[in-house]
Every structure is written in C-alpha cells, then in structure tokens.
Amino acid sequence: MSTSTQTADGSAQPSPGVTAPLGFRASGVTAGLKASGRPDLALVVNDGPLQVGAAVFTSNRVVGHPVTWSRQVVADGVVSAVVLNSGGANVCTGPEGFLDVHRTAETVADALGVSAGDVVVCSTGLIGERLPIDTLLAGVAPAAAALSGTGGPAAAQAIMTTDTVPKTADLTVEGDDGVWRVGAMAKGAGMLAPGLATMLCVITTDAVVDAALADAALRAATSQTFDRVDSDGCMSTSDTVTLLASGASGVAPDPAGFTAAVTAVAAQLARQLVADAEGATHDIAITVTGAQSQDAGLAVARAISRSNLFKAAVYGNDPNWGRVLASVGTVPVEVAAFDPDALDVSINGVMICRAGGAHEPRSKVDLAATREVHVLVDLHAGDEVVTLWTNDLTHAYVSENSEYST
Amino acid sequence: MSTSTQTADGSAQPSPGVTAPLGFRASGVTAGLKASGRPDLALVVNDGPLQVGAAVFTSNRVVGHPVTWSRQVVADGVVSAVVLNSGGANVCTGPEGFLDVHRTAETVADALGVSAGDVVVCSTGLIGERLPIDTLLAGVAPAAAALSGTGGPAAAQAIMTTDTVPKTADLTVEGDDGVWRVGAMAKGAGMLAPGLATMLCVITTDAVVDAALADAALRAATSQTFDRVDSDGCMSTSDTVTLLASGASGVAPDPAGFTAAVTAVAAQLARQLVADAEGATHDIAITVTGAQSQDAGLAVARAISRSNLFKAAVYGNDPNWGRVLASVGTVPVEVAAFDPDALDVSINGVMICRAGGAHEPRSKVDLAATREVHVLVDLHAGDEVVTLWTNDLTHAYVSENSEYST
C-alpha cells in the first residue's frame, strides 16, 4: 500500500483531522464554558453506513463521570457520536455530575436523532467543580447546526485547554481494493503519562471494520504511541481515545494494515502532544536497546523519564549521563536484567558513557542547538528496543502548573 | 526514661552532633576538593571501648565505589572510623575509582592506627568524574590532626554540598541504669528519595550494643524516617547511613529503648533534610489514614509525593485536592484497597474533599501563610496511618538542578 499524510505542523494546509475520512461530520463552537470565550464544545458524528466504535480509557481508579458513562456506551461496539467539552472535567462532582453527563448525551442524541446510549462524552478542565450544565446544553443545538464534512479543524480547536496549537492528523491508504482513510484529533499538553495522557482523542476511519477489529487495533495503537509518551509522570482521570468507523469507503482492509494505519496516525498525534507539552524546551526520545523484553525496556525508559533531576539537566543543556544511570539503577532486578557496569549511554549520537563509566567528553554534546534530544541506553541484556518520549522540566512548567488549576 | 534534645535549628547552641556521645572524635577540614575552598573532608573516629558498626545503603543498582567498599567493611559488624568527602561522588569511575576508595581507607587507617577494613568511606558530589585523589589523600593527615571531642559541628560542615545549613542532632537518655547518648550528622538537600536520600549520615552512640542490635535498630530507624522522606523522587547512588557504637557510657539499654532513641535522632535529621530540600518553599507532610497496611498507606503517600502537578500547585499556594485524588487513583488496587468515592482529603485541617467530592471551600485553606502543609487522606479501608514528607516543586528547584551538575 502507499500512504500520504498531512499534519497540522509543517504543511501549508492543516489536516482535516476527524473529517478526513468519508462519513463524518464535525463542529466546534463556543458554548460559554471558558471565561476566555474561546470555542469549548465539539461534536463528531458518524453518518455511517457503519456505526462501529471502540475506546480506551485512563487506568486511573479515580475517573470522571464522562469516563464511567462512555465505558458503558462503547461496551456494545456501537458509537454514533462523540461530544467533547473543554472548560470543566466533571470529575469528583458527586451524583449530580453523572446526571450532567447523562443529560448531555440525551441532548446530543435528540439533536442528532440517535440513541443517547451511543453517544460518547468527553470532558476536560478543572477537577472537582460541576459544569455549568445549562450553558453546555444550550451549546448543543448550535454545535449540531454547525456540523460539516470540513469541521475537523474547528472541533480540534474547541477541545484545547493549555494546548498552544490544535492537533490533527490523517492518513490515506491506497490499497489493492481501493482507498480508505484514517483521521484524528487530540488535545493534551500536560499530565501526559502512562495509561494515556490527560488527553482526549477521536480517531475516525471510513474503512469497513467490525467492533472487534476496531477495539484490537485501537489497543495496539495506543500501547505503542500514547502509552509511550510520559511528559510529567502524572496520570489523568479523564483520558479517552475513541475510534469510530463509518465503513463509507467500502474497503475492508486486512487487520494488520488497519492496525498499522491507526498506529501511524496515533503516533503523529502523540508526537504533537510531546512537542506541545507544558513549558517544554526539549523533546526527549529515550530509546532503550538490549532489553530482554519490551516491558523491561519500557520500565527502564520510564524510570529515566520520571527523573526530575535528569529532566532539569536537559533544560540546562547538560548531557548528564550520571543522572541517567542513577535513574536506570532504580529499576528492580526482577523487572529488568542488566549489569550496571555494562551500561552504555549515548546522547544525540555521542557515547558519553561506556560500560558504566565516562567515555566521550560531555562537551561533544551540544544540547542548546537542538529541540530534540535522543538518549540511547544499551542494557546489553537482550534484543528488544523501546522508545519513550518525554520533555525537559522547565521554569515554564512550574509556572503553568502553579498558576493554572486543573 | 527522660530525654533532652538539641538541634541546629531553634537553639542557641548547635548540637555537638556525632561527638555528643562519649568515645568519639571528629573533624572537618578543607582538602581542596571543592573549587569554593570550603571544608570538604570529614573524619569520625570511634575510640571505643567497643568498635561496633552497622550501615544501610541506597537500594539503587548503580552504586558508587564507596558503597561497594563500605558494604564489605560493615559486614563483620566492626567499624573504627568513617571518612567522608564532598566535592566528588566517585560513582561510575571505573576500576581506578575503586582503587581510590581503597587508598583512601588505607591512608585513614595508617593515620589512625586502625585496620583499613574497618574504615567506612562515603563520597558525595558529581557522578562520573574521578576524584582528585592526591588532593584527598593529602587532606587525611590534617583531618586526623584536627580530630577532637568537640569536632562534630566541623565534620557536619565538611560534608555539605548544596545544603544551606549543616545538619546535626543528638539525644541524651537518662535511663534507670545510667545516662547514654545518641548523636548524628547528615548532609543531603536534593534527590531525597525512598531507600534513602542522596544522603550521608553518621549516627554515634555510647550505649553498649552488639552488632546485631545496632543493625536492627538502624534498619528500623531508617525505615521510619529517611525512607519516609521523598523530595523529588530521585534515588541516589551513594546514600549511606552508618551507626557507630562505642559503649563508652557503660550502659546497655533495652533494645526497644535503643531503637526508639536512634529513630528519634534520625527523625530529627530527616525533618532537617526536608526543610533544606533544594529550592523548596513548603514542607509537605502527607498523612494517609484508614489504610489496610503500612505498605498500602505508604504507596498512596508516595504516589502523591511524586505528583509534580500537585507539588507545583502547592508552590502556587493552591490547595488542589483534585490533583491529590488523581495521584491516589494511580495506585493499583492490588497495592492499596480503597473506594474512590469514599476518599476524604483535608489540607491544613480543612476538609476540602469529602467522599470523593468537593466539601469545604478551597478559600478556607491559606497556604501562603504557612511553610508546613499538612495533607491528610483518609482511605476508609483500614486502621493504619503513615506519614511521608516531601516538598513543593519550585522555580528554585529547576534552577538549582539545571545549573548545577551532580
């Protein structure tokens, strides 16, 4: 197959996002949930012919009411629409908060002529305060009226919180049986952590897939992409990634090809999330090679990505391999086998630590010159390779998270 | 028993630290390891009659050569002296680095007339660079010459790195059989994490104890104190806490009383470490009640203490209970049982979250007015109570750790 991709970054045209595939309409409007007056309510509607849906959610045990609701919605593999709001997360808001979700789904269902039980609800914003529900509900009719086959970018705009840019991506696959597409949008600019970020994502496709394949492909894609982005180690209560399939292309791709396409689009969005993480000045790719398993490599990469000391050093353009080794050493032997005296560390291609000791001089690594920092750790304990993305720890991160309540 | 304590903070006289008990001499001198010219080499000598010693070390798998050496030294329960240097950690320095430790111990042993195999070596500073070993060794004779029964404060001064104040504590126990004492010093102002901080600590006592009791008391004390301080979640490669017993008081306390006294002194130092953590503006005590076990409560407290989002909020004087719940929710159910809808959170005595939802208004909590922040989380799942100390995440932390290499 051949593929063509567009992203919001680096191309003249923004990606159409969720409306890139056939069979979808979307919109983004201002309901009035945000004091700023910016768009805060988005709709994505699947016009079929299929109404296949799947979703993965945060693994946090404290979850928002929208997550509780949406888990029920996707259980039967049928999703007609997704409604998403910024300006309030509807988490820890008591029984009234759950009723607010229910009313939101009912109102959207009425406006679209679908069943409330097929409407996924996603909310993002402050925890612990009820949504101004009347304001939200009043925005549903305008959002439904604004739905269009080119509404993807507007929807992506409406779900932003501390994001500085909207995030969209799409992919067109020209297979032997015909052309089909995957489109997507996401928000999330902090609290990116395993088991997903504080991140809302909607992925659409006009491929012909059943609920089982949609679910399997989505889980495979998120485990390789969003689950390998760890900005600040904090896990959100509201993360939701939904996949909708309309079947409008009439093409039924093979499962491996479909999974690869969904993964590719998710990877683009994950990379955009890292690039827009709160206050970051460096995007850090941590690659662990020579691991005895994917889990072992991921545990080592995760330990490095959680080191505030290392992340502060990168902010200071200091290729501090000692802090890398110190964090690698915290991984228990039963989780990852390695000999501490065999560890190699390269930063941006310069092997500054070899066999657990200093090698090339630090001065050969010029972190000030690059936004991307590539850390390569060789465990010499196997053949598996894992990459995890994170960011540096900066003054701007502290400012944003001490001055902005979530 | 009755006790009296002194600490460096809040008393007119600094605590004599490691020279508070009978049978010990100490010193701190400038060998020239630090560019600043500040004292950087300390000795603590046990003049007996007993030469009992025990130590606990970092649980990091990447350890400094001094840790490897000192583990062997304490294996037989006999320790004559401890030599400590700042200005270089001697970690990841290859085989030559281990020889440097060996030569240091030999030189100290020769100067004191003891066996090198009874000399604990501790080093702190930058990882990955060899110590200027000739400079260090040349400092041993002056350090030995400066030894005195009032040298505790000088020794505490010489082990400082980014510490802003020396840390000493002592305790006098007037038991039924006579008077005995515990004294101590510590350094460590960042990278305070479980399994000890980047922290060097020497505890002395003139009680009559054997190696088994010394080891058991030290492990019990550290598990309740230093292991419950978690400043930035980073674990050092060099942490060492050594206990030396001279027996010079002639008093053999009961094991429980001895353990309590060692724990009390360690608790004082742990509290001083938190108060001096890099760049902190708030000391945060996280108390988890209603846990089904100590381990469960500690896991929950640790999850909160690792939340950069919560710690940044505290820096911004925002009593953000939503971020507390979001971090509590990351603890797996097999680690800690709780119902997310039953969680209560109080901050500085105000219950701002009850049964998983908003309760008292946030405005009732004035974090700007206090250095200490007390977070109380009730899991309603048992009877155990655990307290862990941490700090807020501040601009000064980022500055210190992006501009200073360790």
XYZ file of C-alpha atoms in Angstrom, chain B residues 67-376:
310
model
C 29.202 1.950 48.746
C 30.715 -1.232 47.330
C 33.700 -0.850 49.678
C 31.714 0.077 52.764
C 29.290 -2.826 52.384
C 32.304 -5.097 52.865
C 33.551 -3.054 55.824
C 30.357 -3.341 57.836
C 29.751 -6.997 57.045
C 31.591 -8.107 60.215
C 29.911 -5.514 62.447
C 33.195 -3.759 63.239
C 33.803 -0.119 62.259
C 36.608 2.048 63.646
C 36.166 5.201 61.619
C 34.213 6.907 58.849
C 35.847 9.188 56.302
C 33.532 11.367 54.242
C 34.227 13.768 51.423
C 32.173 16.216 49.432
C 33.356 17.510 46.049
C 33.021 14.197 44.170
C 30.864 11.066 44.439
C 33.304 8.563 42.926
C 30.472 6.848 41.024
C 30.881 5.354 37.523
C 34.616 5.989 37.614
C 35.824 2.553 36.546
C 38.259 0.232 38.343
C 40.517 3.182 39.166
C 37.680 4.641 41.208
C 37.573 1.565 43.419
C 41.323 1.743 43.944
C 40.854 5.366 45.004
C 38.459 4.232 47.744
C 40.886 1.541 48.839
C 43.759 4.015 49.046
C 41.589 6.442 50.996
C 40.737 3.782 53.559
C 44.397 2.698 53.810
C 45.575 6.255 54.320
C 42.972 6.899 57.027
C 43.805 3.585 58.680
C 47.511 4.424 58.753
C 46.839 7.862 60.220
C 44.634 6.409 62.967
C 46.427 3.150 63.631
C 43.429 1.002 62.721
C 42.671 -1.556 60.016
C 41.647 -0.302 56.572
C 38.984 -2.991 56.588
C 37.280 -1.169 59.454
C 37.077 2.227 57.710
C 33.773 3.216 56.068
C 34.199 5.591 53.113
C 31.460 7.987 51.941
C 31.673 10.371 48.993
C 29.211 12.883 47.572
C 29.281 15.194 44.585
C 29.422 14.826 40.818
C 28.959 11.380 39.242
C 31.287 10.106 36.524
C 34.453 12.009 37.265
C 37.409 10.663 39.230
C 38.262 12.330 42.491
C 41.493 14.324 42.602
C 42.759 11.518 44.788
C 46.142 13.000 45.695
C 44.393 16.115 46.956
C 42.037 13.986 49.028
C 44.796 11.807 50.486
C 46.872 14.857 51.367
C 43.941 16.056 53.450
C 43.806 12.968 55.626
C 46.738 13.907 57.897
C 45.330 17.383 58.648
C 41.930 15.821 59.253
C 43.425 13.312 61.676
C 45.359 16.089 63.435
C 42.164 18.123 63.820
C 40.220 15.320 65.479
C 38.617 16.380 68.737
C 35.828 15.510 71.113
C 34.052 18.687 70.015
C 34.595 18.238 66.277
C 31.033 17.166 65.420
C 29.896 20.534 64.015
C 33.057 20.880 61.890
C 32.502 17.424 60.435
C 28.878 18.279 59.650
C 30.065 21.396 57.849
C 32.572 19.494 55.700
C 30.009 17.102 54.203
C 27.671 19.789 52.862
C 27.081 20.050 49.108
C 24.037 22.109 48.137
C 22.900 22.092 51.767
C 22.399 25.603 53.090
C 22.860 24.583 56.732
C 24.770 21.792 58.469
C 22.537 19.139 59.985
C 23.195 17.704 63.425
C 21.112 16.243 66.222
C 21.577 14.465 69.492
C 19.658 12.902 72.299
C 20.570 12.116 75.898
C 18.750 9.267 77.580
C 18.685 9.094 81.370
C 17.725 5.502 81.975
C 17.468 3.513 85.172
C 20.988 2.166 84.677
C 22.625 5.455 83.793
C 22.994 8.018 81.082
C 23.747 7.277 77.427
C 23.630 9.326 74.292
C 22.987 9.278 70.557
C 24.458 11.882 68.202
C 24.318 12.318 64.465
C 25.070 14.414 61.406
C 23.745 14.311 57.864
C 24.007 16.014 54.517
C 21.528 15.961 51.689
C 19.430 18.636 50.124
C 18.090 17.164 46.921
C 17.430 13.763 45.429
C 15.735 12.726 48.660
C 14.003 9.535 47.723
C 12.984 6.192 49.057
C 15.596 3.754 50.042
C 17.285 6.853 51.406
C 18.103 10.267 50.012
C 21.389 11.416 48.456
C 22.318 11.500 51.852
C 25.253 10.725 54.006
C 24.544 10.251 57.683
C 26.648 9.127 60.616
C 24.959 8.232 63.883
C 27.035 7.642 67.005
C 26.143 6.244 70.413
C 27.950 5.473 73.633
C 25.423 2.806 74.560
C 26.627 -0.760 74.920
C 25.104 -2.620 71.991
C 26.212 -5.523 69.861
C 26.389 -5.555 66.070
C 23.062 -7.351 65.719
C 21.189 -4.773 67.777
C 22.992 -1.913 66.024
C 21.968 -3.285 62.645
C 18.369 -3.991 63.645
C 17.915 -0.606 65.310
C 19.416 1.228 62.358
C 17.183 -0.560 59.839
C 14.106 0.085 61.946
C 15.040 3.745 62.347
C 15.769 4.419 58.681
C 12.599 2.679 57.502
C 10.543 5.003 59.689
C 12.451 8.205 58.948
C 14.778 8.622 55.967
C 12.727 6.162 53.916
C 9.685 8.372 54.504
C 11.254 11.461 53.035
C 10.756 11.808 49.294
C 11.753 15.194 47.995
C 11.963 14.730 44.247
C 11.513 11.012 43.682
C 15.101 10.536 42.582
C 17.227 7.879 44.234
C 20.925 8.445 44.685
C 23.807 6.102 44.025
C 25.678 6.933 47.207
C 23.322 7.037 50.185
C 24.926 5.679 53.312
C 23.763 5.781 56.921
C 26.321 4.430 59.363
C 25.799 3.713 63.067
C 28.825 3.502 65.365
C 28.645 2.345 68.984
C 31.489 2.990 71.422
C 29.978 1.522 74.561
C 31.730 4.299 76.478
C 28.730 5.030 78.690
C 28.844 1.521 80.102
C 25.047 1.401 79.843
C 23.345 -1.379 77.902
C 19.846 -0.130 77.100
C 16.955 -2.401 76.312
C 16.628 -2.941 72.556
C 13.291 -1.153 72.244
C 14.587 1.920 74.032
C 17.733 1.937 71.956
C 15.791 1.645 68.719
C 13.479 4.439 69.812
C 16.409 6.735 70.561
C 18.125 6.069 67.223
C 14.803 6.582 65.472
C 14.215 9.868 67.270
C 17.592 11.262 66.210
C 17.119 10.025 62.650
C 13.676 11.640 62.583
C 15.173 14.973 63.604
C 17.699 14.780 60.789
C 15.092 13.654 58.253
C 12.987 16.667 59.170
C 16.037 18.931 58.736
C 16.712 17.408 55.323
C 13.186 18.183 54.159
C 13.402 21.711 55.486
C 16.582 22.259 53.455
C 15.466 20.498 50.252
C 16.566 22.235 47.105
C 14.539 25.320 46.412
C 11.508 24.311 48.460
C 9.110 26.919 49.807
C 6.764 24.452 51.515
C 7.450 21.298 53.504
C 4.577 18.907 52.854
C 3.572 16.197 55.316
C 1.352 13.652 53.602
C -0.526 11.533 56.113
C -2.602 8.616 54.883
C -5.101 7.208 57.363
C -7.530 4.336 57.075
C -5.016 2.207 55.162
C -5.238 -1.564 55.331
C -1.480 -1.801 55.875
C 1.618 0.339 56.287
C 2.746 -0.616 52.786
C -0.604 0.375 51.288
C -0.612 3.707 53.073
C 2.979 4.369 52.083
C 2.249 3.582 48.421
C -0.595 6.104 48.422
C 1.503 8.750 50.179
C 4.375 8.084 47.781
C 2.098 8.499 44.735
C 1.006 11.919 45.999
C 4.583 12.918 46.780
C 5.593 12.037 43.216
C 2.976 14.252 41.574
C 4.755 17.192 40.001
C 1.351 18.702 39.328
C 0.335 18.615 42.991
C 3.740 19.862 44.118
C 3.624 22.755 41.663
C 0.124 23.590 42.907
C 1.381 23.778 46.489
C 4.120 26.118 45.318
C 1.328 28.265 43.875
C -0.486 28.073 47.243
C -3.324 26.195 45.555
C -4.881 23.502 47.817
C -5.592 21.382 44.745
C -7.336 18.278 46.105
C -8.203 17.184 42.564
C -4.525 16.590 41.898
C -4.323 14.665 45.179
C -7.165 12.360 44.134
C -5.741 11.968 40.620
C -2.462 10.728 42.094
C -4.138 8.489 44.687
C -6.060 6.886 41.835
C -2.860 5.751 40.147
C -2.139 3.245 42.934
C -3.187 -0.217 41.736
C -5.966 -1.978 43.621
C -3.658 -4.873 44.481
C -1.360 -2.413 46.270
C -3.941 -0.410 48.209
C -7.630 -1.043 48.663
C -9.952 1.960 48.661
C -13.203 3.144 47.148
C -12.525 6.267 45.060
C -15.946 7.573 46.070
C -15.071 7.305 49.770
C -11.857 9.341 49.801
C -11.572 12.354 52.114
C -8.838 14.970 51.733
C -8.012 17.642 54.283
C -5.340 20.273 53.835
C -4.127 22.111 56.914
C -7.138 20.875 58.823
C -9.800 21.899 56.327
C -11.701 19.009 54.763
C -11.944 20.295 51.208
C -12.875 16.908 49.730
C -15.338 14.509 51.344
C -16.434 11.173 49.888
C -14.617 11.910 46.645
C -16.227 15.287 46.019
C -15.871 18.944 46.938
C -16.698 19.806 50.561
C -15.363 22.892 52.357
C -14.410 25.746 50.004
C -10.761 25.912 48.908
C -10.639 29.516 50.038
C -10.601 28.324 53.654
C -7.075 26.981 53.154
C -4.409 29.678 53.220
C -1.192 28.014 52.110
C 0.614 31.322 51.657
C 0.650 31.756 55.412
C 2.496 28.552 56.293
C 5.744 26.806 55.408
C 4.342 23.452 56.516
C 1.480 21.939 54.572
C -0.359 19.014 56.114
C -2.243 16.823 53.669
C -4.485 14.195 55.219
